[in-house]
Amino acid sequence: MAVTIKDVAKLANVAPSTVSRVIANSPRISQKTKDKVREAMEKLGYHPNFNARSLANKSTNTIGIVMPSSANKAFQNPFFPEVMRGISTKAHQEGFGLYLSTGQTEDEIFEEVVHMVQGGRVDGIILLYSRINDRIMPYLQQQNFPFVLIGRPYGDYQGITYVNNDNYKAAKTVTEYLLLLGHHHIAFIGGELDFVVTVDHKKGYEQALQNANLPLNDEYVVFQQELQEGGQDAIIQLMSLTQPPTALVVSDDIMTFGVMRMLSEMGIRVPDDISIVSFNNVLISELSSPPMSTVDINIFGLGFEATNLVIEKIKQPSLEPKNVIIPHKLVKRQTCKKVVFQNS
Amino acid sequence: MAVTIKDVAKLANVAPSTVSRVIANSPRISQKTKDKVREAMEKLGYHPNFNARSLANKSTNTIGIVMPSSANKAFQNPFFPEVMRGISTKAHQEGFGLYLSTGQTEDEIFEEVVHMVQGGRVDGIILLYSRINDRIMPYLQQQNFPFVLIGRPYGDYQGITYVNNDNYKAAKTVTEYLLLLGHHHIAFIGGELDFVVTVDHKKGYEQALQNANLPLNDEYVVFQQELQEGGQDAIIQLMSLTQPPTALVVSDDIMTFGVMRMLSEMGIRVPDDISIVSFNNVLISELSSPPMSTVDINIFGLGFEATNLVIEKIKQPSLEPKNVIIPHKLVKRQTCKKVVFQNS
DNA sequence: TTGTATGCGTTATCAG
DNA sequence: CTGATAACGCATACAA
C-alpha cells in the first residue's frame, strides 16, 4: 500500500489536514511545522494521490486533446506532431498534463469527449481541427466546458474561443502571387471539403481569380484527403484536362509531396512546366526537390497559443471568448516561376 | 453539480450499490432492475466520475507514454507519430486512455514518471526509447510497476519486457548488402550514441566489415542527433576525408534526408557517386529523390505490440517478462548502386 | 438478488 | 496556527 497523507501525519505528529495544508503551502502554517512535515514526507517517500486529489478538488490539471476522427490517419501528417509540440511545451510550462483521444470514428470520438467532460477526466479540451457540422464543438459549448478550437467555427457560432490563421487571406495572396507571375490557369487542390480550412482556402483562391477577372473553372478545383495519395489522385485528374493548369495552389504540404512525385513520374518539370504554392511549411517541406514554396502557418504557435487560451479559460471560466490569429508568411523556395509564354 | 450514482439510485428506487453493480454489469442483478436503473441513468444523463472510480478501484485504465527527454525535438521525427499510431490503435481497442509526458529535460521526465507511478495516474507505462544509463527503467523495475520498453535494455537488466527489432542483424545485413555491391569504403552515421539502437547498429556494421576482412576506420563512424541537421553535419565531416566513403549506413531516415540534401548541394550524385542505406522507413522516406533504400522496422507494429504487452502486464502483473522482436525488412529503392570501379 | 456500511486519499469547513 | 470531521463519487464486503 502506498504511503498516504495519514502516514505522514502520524510520523510528523500532526493532523492529516495539516499535512494537506503543507502540501498546498498554506501561509497559515508555521515554518516549523512545515519543516517537520516535509521531513516526514521525504522520509516516507510520500507522493500525493492524483485521483483522490482530483476527486476532492474537482480538477485534474489535465488537458484533453481531440484529434480528427481519423486519429489514425492524422498522425501521418506532420501537422499533428508539430502542433503537439506547441501544446506540449506550453502545457508543461503551466504544469498541465495531456490526455489523448484515440477514437477512430466520429462517433467513437464523440463518446470519448463526453466521457472526458462528464467523467471529470480533463479540465479543458483542445480541438485540433475544425470540421463543418461537427457535433463536438456544439456539445462542448452547450456544456459550457472550457475548450479552444484550432481553426475557426463554421456557421453562426458565437462566443467560441479559437486560434486560427487567416487562411482566406493567405490563399488569396498566394493565388495573387501566381497571377503576378503571369499564370492564368491556376488550379486549386484542397483538403477534405468539410474542413473549414479547406473552405477558406477555396474562397481566397476564388476571390483572387475574380479580382483578376479570370473565370472560375470548376474543373480546376479538386478536393482530396490531406495525404500524399490525395495529392497524387488530384494531379492526375488535373493534368488530364484538355487545358491543364500551369500553376497549383495546394492546401497541404503532404499532398504537395504526392503531387510533385506524380508530376516527376509524368515527366512534367517543376517549376518550369508548372508552378506550385503549398500550405503549412511542415518540417520536411524544404526537403522536396525542388524545395517547395509554401505558406508558413506557424503550427507550433497554433498549438502553443491554443494551450495558453484553454488554460486561461480553465482558470477563469467567465473570461470573454478570445480569437487569436497567428500570422502566416509565404516562404518562397523553388516551385514557382514566371510564365514565359502562355499557350492559350 | 453533476449527476451521481445516488441520483440515479433515488430515481430508480434502488440502493447506490445496485446502480454500481449495474454499471459493472454484475450478473447478480436481475434483468428487470438493470433495465430500470439504465432507464434512470439515461433519463438523468448519468456518466460515471472517472476520478472517483479510479480512487475506489485503484486503477485508471490509462497508459502513460514517455517520450525521450527531448520530447520537444522528438516530435520532429516521424518515428514518434507512427509509433503513437500503433499505440493509439491498440489502446483504443482495449479501452485504454493515453497520458503523455511533456517534460523537456531528463530530470523533468523522471519527475513526471514518479508522479504518474506514485500518484496512481496511470496503470502502466510505455517507454518510447531505450537510453544507456537511463534512470527511468531501473526506477520502474524497482517499483515493480508494469511497463514495457520499446528498444532493449542495455547492460545486465533481467526480467524486462520489451519490444525491439533485431537492430544488430539489420545493420549487419545492410552493410553486407553494400559490400556485395562492391563497396569497400562504407561509413556509418549513427544517432546519438547513448541510444541503445545506435550501439546495435554500430556493432552490426562493424561485424559485417570484420567478416569481410576490412579494417575498421574510426573516421568512418560518426554520431549525430536524429535530425536533418545531424545528417548534414555528418556528411560534411565524412566527405572532407582524404578518402571519402562510397557508401553510407545511416541510422535514421530523417538524417538521410539531411545527408542527401547536402550531397545534392555538393554536386555528389546518389547513387552514382555514393550509395546509401537507411533505417526506419518512415512514411515520407519514399519521397526523397531518389527514393531511399531503407530498412522497414514496422514502427506501427512496435507501438501496437508494446501496448499489447503493457496491457497484458497490467492485467496479470505476475506474468513472465516477454521479449518480442518485430521483423524488419530491407526496402530497396534507388539509393544503392553496384560499384563500377574502385579508385583505391 | 439487493441493501448497508465502510473505505479509497484528499481537500475544505468549522471549531478551537 | 492546528485539529476534527465531513464531503468528493464510487466499489465492495458483509448482511439480509
PDB file of N, CA, C and O in Angstrom, chain A residues 5 15 20 103 129 158 177 212 267 310-311 335:
ATOM      1  N   ILE A   5      -1.293  10.482   3.143  1.00  0.00           N
ATOM      2  CA  ILE A   5      -1.188  11.690   3.932  1.00  0.00           C
ATOM      3  C   ILE A   5      -1.273  11.363   5.433  1.00  0.00           C
ATOM      4  O   ILE A   5      -0.682  12.031   6.279  1.00  0.00           O
ATOM      5  N   ALA A  15      -2.083  16.542  12.381  1.00  0.00           N
ATOM      6  CA  ALA A  15      -3.303  16.015  11.774  1.00  0.00           C
ATOM      7  C   ALA A  15      -3.143  15.945  10.256  1.00  0.00           C
ATOM      8  O   ALA A  15      -2.396  16.724   9.681  1.00  0.00           O
ATOM      9  N   SER A  20      -2.044  18.240   4.541  1.00  0.00           N
ATOM     10  CA  SER A  20      -2.656  18.742   3.321  1.00  0.00           C
ATOM     11  C   SER A  20      -2.311  20.214   3.115  1.00  0.00           C
ATOM     12  O   SER A  20      -1.979  20.650   2.018  1.00  0.00           O
ATOM     13  N   GLY A 103     -10.029   7.595 -30.411  1.00  0.00           N
ATOM     14  CA  GLY A 103     -11.112   7.069 -31.235  1.00  0.00           C
ATOM     15  C   GLY A 103     -10.818   7.134 -32.729  1.00  0.00           C
ATOM     16  O   GLY A 103     -10.050   7.977 -33.188  1.00  0.00           O
ATOM     17  N   TYR A 129      -8.873  20.503 -34.838  1.00  0.00           N
ATOM     18  CA  TYR A 129      -9.354  20.691 -36.205  1.00  0.00           C
ATOM     19  C   TYR A 129     -10.724  21.323 -36.144  1.00  0.00           C
ATOM     20  O   TYR A 129     -11.401  21.290 -35.114  1.00  0.00           O
ATOM     21  N   GLN A 158     -21.375  31.626 -31.853  1.00  0.00           N
ATOM     22  CA  GLN A 158     -20.933  32.825 -31.149  1.00  0.00           C
ATOM     23  C   GLN A 158     -20.118  32.425 -29.935  1.00  0.00           C
ATOM     24  O   GLN A 158     -20.332  31.365 -29.361  1.00  0.00           O
ATOM     25  N   TYR A 177      -0.076  35.962 -56.069  1.00  0.00           N
ATOM     26  CA  TYR A 177       1.355  35.807 -56.362  1.00  0.00           C
ATOM     27  C   TYR A 177       1.544  35.043 -57.675  1.00  0.00           C
ATOM     28  O   TYR A 177       2.296  35.459 -58.566  1.00  0.00           O
ATOM     29  N   ALA A 212      -9.083  39.343 -60.537  1.00  0.00           N
ATOM     30  CA  ALA A 212      -8.264  39.454 -61.745  1.00  0.00           C
ATOM     31  C   ALA A 212      -9.105  39.259 -62.997  1.00  0.00           C
ATOM     32  O   ALA A 212      -8.582  39.130 -64.102  1.00  0.00           O
ATOM     33  N   GLY A 267       6.995  13.233 -66.020  1.00  0.00           N
ATOM     34  CA  GLY A 267       7.974  13.987 -66.784  1.00  0.00           C
ATOM     35  C   GLY A 267       7.645  15.468 -66.878  1.00  0.00           C
ATOM     36  O   GLY A 267       8.137  16.180 -67.755  1.00  0.00           O
ATOM     37  N   VAL A 310      -6.781  27.727 -23.513  1.00  0.00           N
ATOM     38  CA  VAL A 310      -7.592  26.812 -22.671  1.00  0.00           C
ATOM     39  C   VAL A 310      -7.247  26.986 -21.227  1.00  0.00           C
ATOM     40  O   VAL A 310      -8.139  26.970 -20.379  1.00  0.00           O
ATOM     41  N   ILE A 311      -5.991  27.126 -20.934  1.00  0.00           N
ATOM     42  CA  ILE A 311      -5.598  27.231 -19.535  1.00  0.00           C
ATOM     43  C   ILE A 311      -6.174  28.507 -18.927  1.00  0.00           C
ATOM     44  O   ILE A 311      -6.702  28.492 -17.821  1.00  0.00           O
ATOM     45  N   THR A 335       9.497  26.355 -56.224  1.00  0.00           N
ATOM     46  CA  THR A 335       8.474  25.710 -57.041  1.00  0.00           C
ATOM     47  C   THR A 335       7.615  26.696 -57.823  1.00  0.00           C
ATOM     48  O   THR A 335       6.579  26.327 -58.359  1.00  0.00           O
TER      49      THR A 335
END
